Coordinates of N, CA and C in Angstrom, one line a residue:
M1 N -33.5 36.2 -54.4 CA -32.8 35.1 -55.0 C -31.6 34.6 -54.1
L2 N -30.9 35.6 -53.4 CA -29.8 35.2 -52.5 C -30.3 34.3 -51.4
A3 N -31.5 34.6 -50.9 CA -32.1 33.8 -49.8 C -32.4 32.3 -50.3
D4 N -32.5 32.1 -51.6 CA -32.7 30.8 -52.1 C -31.4 29.9 -52.2
L5 N -30.3 30.5 -52.0 CA -29.0 29.8 -52.1 C -28.9 28.8 -51.0
H6 N -28.5 27.6 -51.3 CA -28.2 26.5 -50.4 C -26.7 26.2 -50.5
F7 N -26.0 26.5 -49.4 CA -24.5 26.4 -49.4 C -24.1 25.0 -48.9
L8 N -23.1 24.4 -49.5 CA -22.4 23.3 -48.9 C -21.1 23.8 -48.5
V9 N -20.9 23.8 -47.1 CA -19.6 24.3 -46.5 C -18.8 23.1 -46.2
V10 N -17.6 23.0 -46.8 CA -16.7 21.8 -46.7 C -15.4 22.3 -46.0
D11 N -15.1 21.7 -44.9 CA -13.9 22.0 -44.1 C -13.7 20.8 -43.1
D12 N -12.4 20.4 -43.0 CA -12.2 19.3 -42.0 C -12.2 19.8 -40.6
F13 N -12.2 21.1 -40.3 CA -12.3 21.6 -39.0 C -13.7 22.1 -38.7
S14 N -14.4 21.4 -37.8 CA -15.8 21.7 -37.5 C -16.0 23.1 -37.1
G15 N -15.1 23.7 -36.4 CA -15.2 25.1 -35.9 C -15.3 26.0 -37.1
M16 N -14.5 25.8 -38.1 CA -14.5 26.7 -39.3 C -15.8 26.5 -40.0
R17 N -16.3 25.3 -40.1 CA -17.6 25.1 -40.8 C -18.7 25.9 -40.0
A18 N -18.6 25.8 -38.7 CA -19.6 26.6 -37.9 C -19.5 28.1 -38.1
V19 N -18.2 28.6 -38.2 CA -18.0 30.0 -38.4 C -18.6 30.4 -39.7
I20 N -18.2 29.7 -40.8 CA -18.7 30.1 -42.1 C -20.2 30.0 -42.2
G21 N -20.8 28.9 -41.6 CA -22.2 28.7 -41.6 C -22.9 29.9 -40.9
N22 N -22.4 30.3 -39.7 CA -23.0 31.4 -39.0 C -22.9 32.7 -39.7
L23 N -21.7 32.9 -40.4 CA -21.6 34.1 -41.2 C -22.6 34.2 -42.3
L24 N -22.8 33.0 -43.0 CA -23.8 33.0 -44.1 C -25.2 33.3 -43.6
K25 N -25.5 32.7 -42.5 CA -26.9 32.9 -41.9 C -27.0 34.4 -41.4
D26 N -26.0 34.9 -40.8 CA -26.0 36.3 -40.4 C -26.2 37.3 -41.6
L27 N -25.6 36.9 -42.7 CA -25.7 37.7 -44.0 C -27.0 37.5 -44.7
G28 N -27.9 36.6 -44.2 CA -29.2 36.5 -44.7 C -29.3 35.4 -45.8
Y29 N -28.3 34.6 -46.0 CA -28.4 33.6 -47.0 C -29.2 32.4 -46.5
G30 N -29.7 31.7 -47.5 CA -30.6 30.6 -47.2 C -30.0 29.5 -46.3
K31 N -30.0 28.3 -46.8 CA -29.7 27.1 -46.1 C -28.2 26.7 -46.2
V32 N -27.7 26.1 -45.1 CA -26.3 25.7 -45.1 C -26.3 24.2 -44.7
T33 N -25.5 23.4 -45.5 CA -25.2 22.0 -45.2 C -23.7 21.9 -45.0
E34 N -23.3 21.0 -44.2 CA -21.8 20.9 -43.9 C -21.3 19.5 -44.4
A35 N -20.0 19.5 -44.7 CA -19.3 18.2 -45.0 C -17.9 18.4 -44.5
A36 N -17.3 17.3 -44.0 CA -15.9 17.3 -43.4 C -14.8 17.2 -44.4
D37 N -15.1 16.8 -45.6 CA -14.0 16.6 -46.6 C -14.7 16.5 -48.0
G38 N -13.9 16.4 -49.0 CA -14.4 16.3 -50.4 C -15.3 15.1 -50.6
R39 N -14.9 14.0 -50.1 CA -15.7 12.7 -50.3 C -17.1 12.9 -49.7
E40 N -17.2 13.4 -48.5 CA -18.5 13.6 -47.8 C -19.3 14.7 -48.6
A41 N -18.6 15.7 -49.1 CA -19.3 16.7 -50.0 C -19.9 16.1 -51.2
L42 N -19.1 15.2 -51.9 CA -19.7 14.6 -53.1 C -20.9 13.7 -52.7
A43 N -20.8 13.0 -51.6 CA -21.9 12.2 -51.2 C -23.2 13.0 -50.9
R44 N -23.0 14.2 -50.3 CA -24.1 15.1 -50.1 C -24.7 15.6 -51.4
L45 N -23.8 16.0 -52.3 CA -24.2 16.5 -53.6 C -25.0 15.4 -54.4
N46 N -24.5 14.1 -54.3 CA -25.1 13.0 -55.1 C -26.5 12.6 -54.5
H47 N -26.7 13.0 -53.2 CA -28.0 12.7 -52.5 C -28.6 14.0 -52.1
N48 N -28.7 14.9 -53.1 CA -29.1 16.3 -52.9 C -30.6 16.4 -53.1
D49 N -31.4 15.9 -52.1 CA -32.9 16.0 -52.2 C -33.4 17.1 -51.3
S50 N -32.5 18.1 -50.9 CA -32.9 19.2 -50.1 C -33.8 20.2 -50.9
V51 N -34.5 21.0 -50.1 CA -35.3 22.0 -50.8 C -34.9 23.3 -50.1
P52 N -34.3 24.3 -50.7 CA -33.8 24.2 -52.1 C -32.6 23.3 -52.2
P53 N -32.3 22.7 -53.3 CA -31.1 21.9 -53.5 C -29.8 22.7 -53.3
I54 N -28.8 22.0 -52.9 CA -27.5 22.6 -52.8 C -27.1 23.2 -54.1
N55 N -26.7 24.5 -54.1 CA -26.4 25.1 -55.4 C -25.2 26.0 -55.3
F56 N -24.4 25.9 -54.2 CA -23.2 26.8 -54.1 C -22.3 26.0 -53.1
I57 N -21.0 25.9 -53.5 CA -20.0 25.2 -52.6 C -19.0 26.2 -52.1
I58 N -18.7 26.1 -50.8 CA -17.6 26.9 -50.2 C -16.7 25.8 -49.5
T59 N -15.5 25.7 -50.0 CA -14.7 24.6 -49.6 C -13.3 25.0 -49.2
D60 N -12.8 24.4 -48.1 CA -11.4 24.6 -47.7 C -10.5 23.9 -48.8
L61 N -9.3 24.3 -48.9 CA -8.4 23.8 -49.9 C -7.7 22.5 -49.3
N62 N -7.2 22.6 -48.1 CA -6.4 21.5 -47.5 C -7.2 20.7 -46.6
M63 N -7.5 19.4 -47.0 CA -8.3 18.5 -46.2 C -7.8 17.1 -46.4
P64 N -8.0 16.2 -45.4 CA -7.7 14.8 -45.6 C -8.7 14.1 -46.5
Q65 N -8.5 12.9 -46.9 CA -9.4 12.1 -47.8 C -9.5 12.7 -49.2
M66 N -10.1 13.8 -49.4 CA -10.2 14.5 -50.7 C -10.1 16.0 -50.4
D67 N -9.1 16.6 -50.9 CA -8.9 18.0 -50.7 C -9.8 18.9 -51.6
G68 N -9.8 20.2 -51.4 CA -10.7 21.1 -52.1 C -10.4 21.2 -53.6
L69 N -9.1 21.0 -54.0 CA -8.8 21.1 -55.4 C -9.3 19.8 -56.1
E70 N -9.2 18.7 -55.5 CA -9.7 17.5 -56.1 C -11.2 17.5 -56.1
L71 N -11.9 18.0 -55.1 CA -13.3 18.2 -55.1 C -13.7 19.1 -56.2
L72 N -13.0 20.3 -56.4 CA -13.3 21.2 -57.4 C -13.2 20.5 -58.8
K73 N -12.1 19.8 -59.0 CA -11.9 19.1 -60.3 C -13.0 18.1 -60.6
T74 N -13.5 17.4 -59.5 CA -14.5 16.4 -59.7 C -15.9 17.1 -60.0
V75 N -16.1 18.2 -59.3 CA -17.4 18.9 -59.6 C -17.4 19.4 -61.0
R76 N -16.3 20.0 -61.4 CA -16.2 20.6 -62.8 C -16.3 19.5 -63.9
S77 N -16.0 18.2 -63.5 CA -16.0 17.2 -64.5 C -17.3 16.4 -64.5
T78 N -18.2 16.8 -63.6 CA -19.5 16.0 -63.5 C -20.6 16.9 -64.1
R79 N -21.3 16.3 -65.0 CA -22.3 17.1 -65.8 C -23.3 17.7 -64.9
E80 N -23.8 17.1 -63.8 CA -24.8 17.6 -63.0 C -24.4 18.8 -62.2
F81 N -23.1 18.9 -61.9 CA -22.5 19.9 -61.0 C -21.6 20.9 -61.6
R82 N -21.2 20.7 -62.9 CA -20.1 21.5 -63.4 C -20.4 23.0 -63.4
K83 N -21.6 23.5 -63.4 CA -21.9 24.9 -63.4 C -22.1 25.5 -62.0
M84 N -22.0 24.6 -61.0 CA -22.2 25.0 -59.6 C -21.1 26.0 -59.2
P85 N -21.4 27.1 -58.6 CA -20.4 28.0 -58.1 C -19.5 27.3 -57.0
V86 N -18.2 27.5 -57.0 CA -17.3 27.0 -56.0 C -16.4 28.1 -55.6
L87 N -16.4 28.4 -54.3 CA -15.6 29.4 -53.6 C -14.6 28.6 -52.7
I88 N -13.3 28.8 -53.0 CA -12.2 28.2 -52.2 C -11.9 29.1 -51.0
V89 N -11.8 28.5 -49.8 CA -11.4 29.2 -48.6 C -10.2 28.5 -48.0
T90 N -9.1 29.2 -47.8 CA -7.9 28.6 -47.3 C -7.0 29.5 -46.5
A91 N -6.1 28.9 -45.7 CA -5.2 29.7 -44.9 C -3.9 30.1 -45.8
E92 N -3.8 29.4 -46.9 CA -2.7 29.6 -47.8 C -2.9 30.7 -48.9
G93 N -2.1 31.7 -49.0 CA -2.3 32.7 -50.0 C -1.2 32.6 -51.1
K94 N -0.6 31.5 -51.2 CA 0.5 31.3 -52.2 C -0.1 31.4 -53.6
R95 N 0.7 32.1 -54.4 CA 0.3 32.4 -55.8 C 0.1 31.1 -56.6
D96 N 0.9 30.1 -56.3 CA 0.7 28.8 -57.0 C -0.7 28.2 -56.7
N97 N -1.1 28.3 -55.4 CA -2.4 27.7 -55.0 C -3.5 28.5 -55.7
I98 N -3.4 29.8 -55.8 CA -4.4 30.6 -56.4 C -4.5 30.2 -57.9
L99 N -3.4 30.1 -58.5 CA -3.4 29.7 -60.0 C -4.0 28.3 -60.2
S100 N -3.6 27.4 -59.3 CA -4.1 26.0 -59.4 C -5.7 26.0 -59.4
V101 N -6.2 26.7 -58.4 CA -7.7 26.6 -58.3 C -8.4 27.4 -59.4
A102 N -7.7 28.5 -59.8 CA -8.3 29.3 -60.9 C -8.3 28.4 -62.2
Q103 N -7.2 27.8 -62.4 CA -7.2 26.9 -63.6 C -8.1 25.7 -63.6
A104 N -8.4 25.3 -62.4 CA -9.3 24.1 -62.2 C -10.8 24.6 -62.3
G105 N -11.0 25.9 -62.3 CA -12.4 26.4 -62.5 C -13.1 27.0 -61.3
A106 N -12.3 27.3 -60.2 CA -12.9 28.0 -59.1 C -13.5 29.3 -59.4
D107 N -14.6 29.7 -58.8 CA -15.2 31.0 -59.0 C -14.6 32.1 -58.2
G108 N -13.9 31.7 -57.1 CA -13.3 32.7 -56.3 C -12.4 32.0 -55.2
Y109 N -11.7 32.9 -54.5 CA -10.7 32.4 -53.5 C -10.6 33.4 -52.4
I110 N -10.7 32.9 -51.2 CA -10.6 33.8 -50.0 C -9.5 33.2 -49.1
V111 N -8.6 34.1 -48.6 CA -7.6 33.6 -47.6 C -8.1 33.9 -46.2
K112 N -8.0 32.9 -45.3 CA -8.4 33.0 -43.9 C -7.3 33.8 -43.2
P113 N -7.6 34.5 -42.2 CA -9.0 34.9 -41.8 C -9.6 35.9 -42.7
F114 N -10.9 36.0 -42.7 CA -11.6 36.9 -43.5 C -12.8 37.5 -42.8
T115 N -13.4 38.5 -43.2 CA -14.5 39.2 -42.6 C -15.8 38.7 -43.3
S116 N -16.9 39.0 -42.6 CA -18.2 38.7 -43.3 C -18.4 39.6 -44.5
A117 N -17.8 40.8 -44.5 CA -18.0 41.7 -45.6 C -17.2 41.1 -46.8
T118 N -16.1 40.5 -46.6 CA -15.3 39.9 -47.7 C -16.1 38.7 -48.3
L119 N -16.6 37.9 -47.4 CA -17.4 36.7 -47.8 C -18.6 37.1 -48.6
K120 N -19.3 38.1 -48.1 CA -20.5 38.6 -48.8 C -20.1 39.2 -50.2
E121 N -19.1 40.0 -50.3 CA -18.6 40.5 -51.5 C -18.3 39.4 -52.5
K122 N -17.5 38.4 -52.1 CA -17.2 37.3 -53.0 C -18.4 36.6 -53.5
I123 N -19.3 36.3 -52.6 CA -20.5 35.5 -53.0 C -21.3 36.4 -54.0
E124 N -21.5 37.6 -53.7 CA -22.3 38.5 -54.6 C -21.7 38.6 -56.0
K125 N -20.4 38.7 -56.0 CA -19.7 38.8 -57.3 C -19.9 37.5 -58.1
I126 N -19.8 36.4 -57.4 CA -19.9 35.1 -58.1 C -21.3 34.9 -58.6
V127 N -22.3 35.3 -57.8 CA -23.7 35.2 -58.2 C -24.0 36.1 -59.4
Q128 N -23.5 37.3 -59.3 CA -23.7 38.3 -60.4 C -23.0 37.7 -61.7
K129 N -21.8 37.3 -61.6 CA -21.1 36.7 -62.8 C -21.9 35.5 -63.4
R130 N -22.3 34.6 -62.5 CA -23.0 33.5 -63.0 C -24.4 33.8 -63.6
S131 N -25.1 34.9 -63.0 CA -26.3 35.3 -63.6 C -26.2 35.9 -65.0
V132 N -25.1 36.7 -65.2 CA -24.8 37.3 -66.5 C -24.5 36.2 -67.5
A133 N -23.8 35.2 -67.1 CA -23.3 34.2 -68.0 C -24.5 33.2 -68.3
A134 N -25.5 33.2 -67.5 CA -26.6 32.2 -67.7 C -27.5 32.5 -68.9

């Protein structure tokens, strides 16, 4: 089941997108698609004809154009995407930020820098929680 996951990695820094994408692939997860900001992410989601379709979002919090919080709120308010898991990744560990994304419906939050073990643990917890809730 985990190999069937198709991640959308959203970050304005291409190096961070590559790092996360490589970690995901090293961990044995399925496919990875990238987007540079929330607007590009929504465009990818709306034209999601991939096999398997995008079904998990990992997004940075602070980005130009559309930030991760706005992306999260848009995803949660869109019928087609509202149940899609969203993991927030950011360099900011401020309590207010964590509360904001939790209240907006994020499934998890990771502070940069992080290890592959941390990423794997968060993803597995989110998948398990979503599977139980389904």
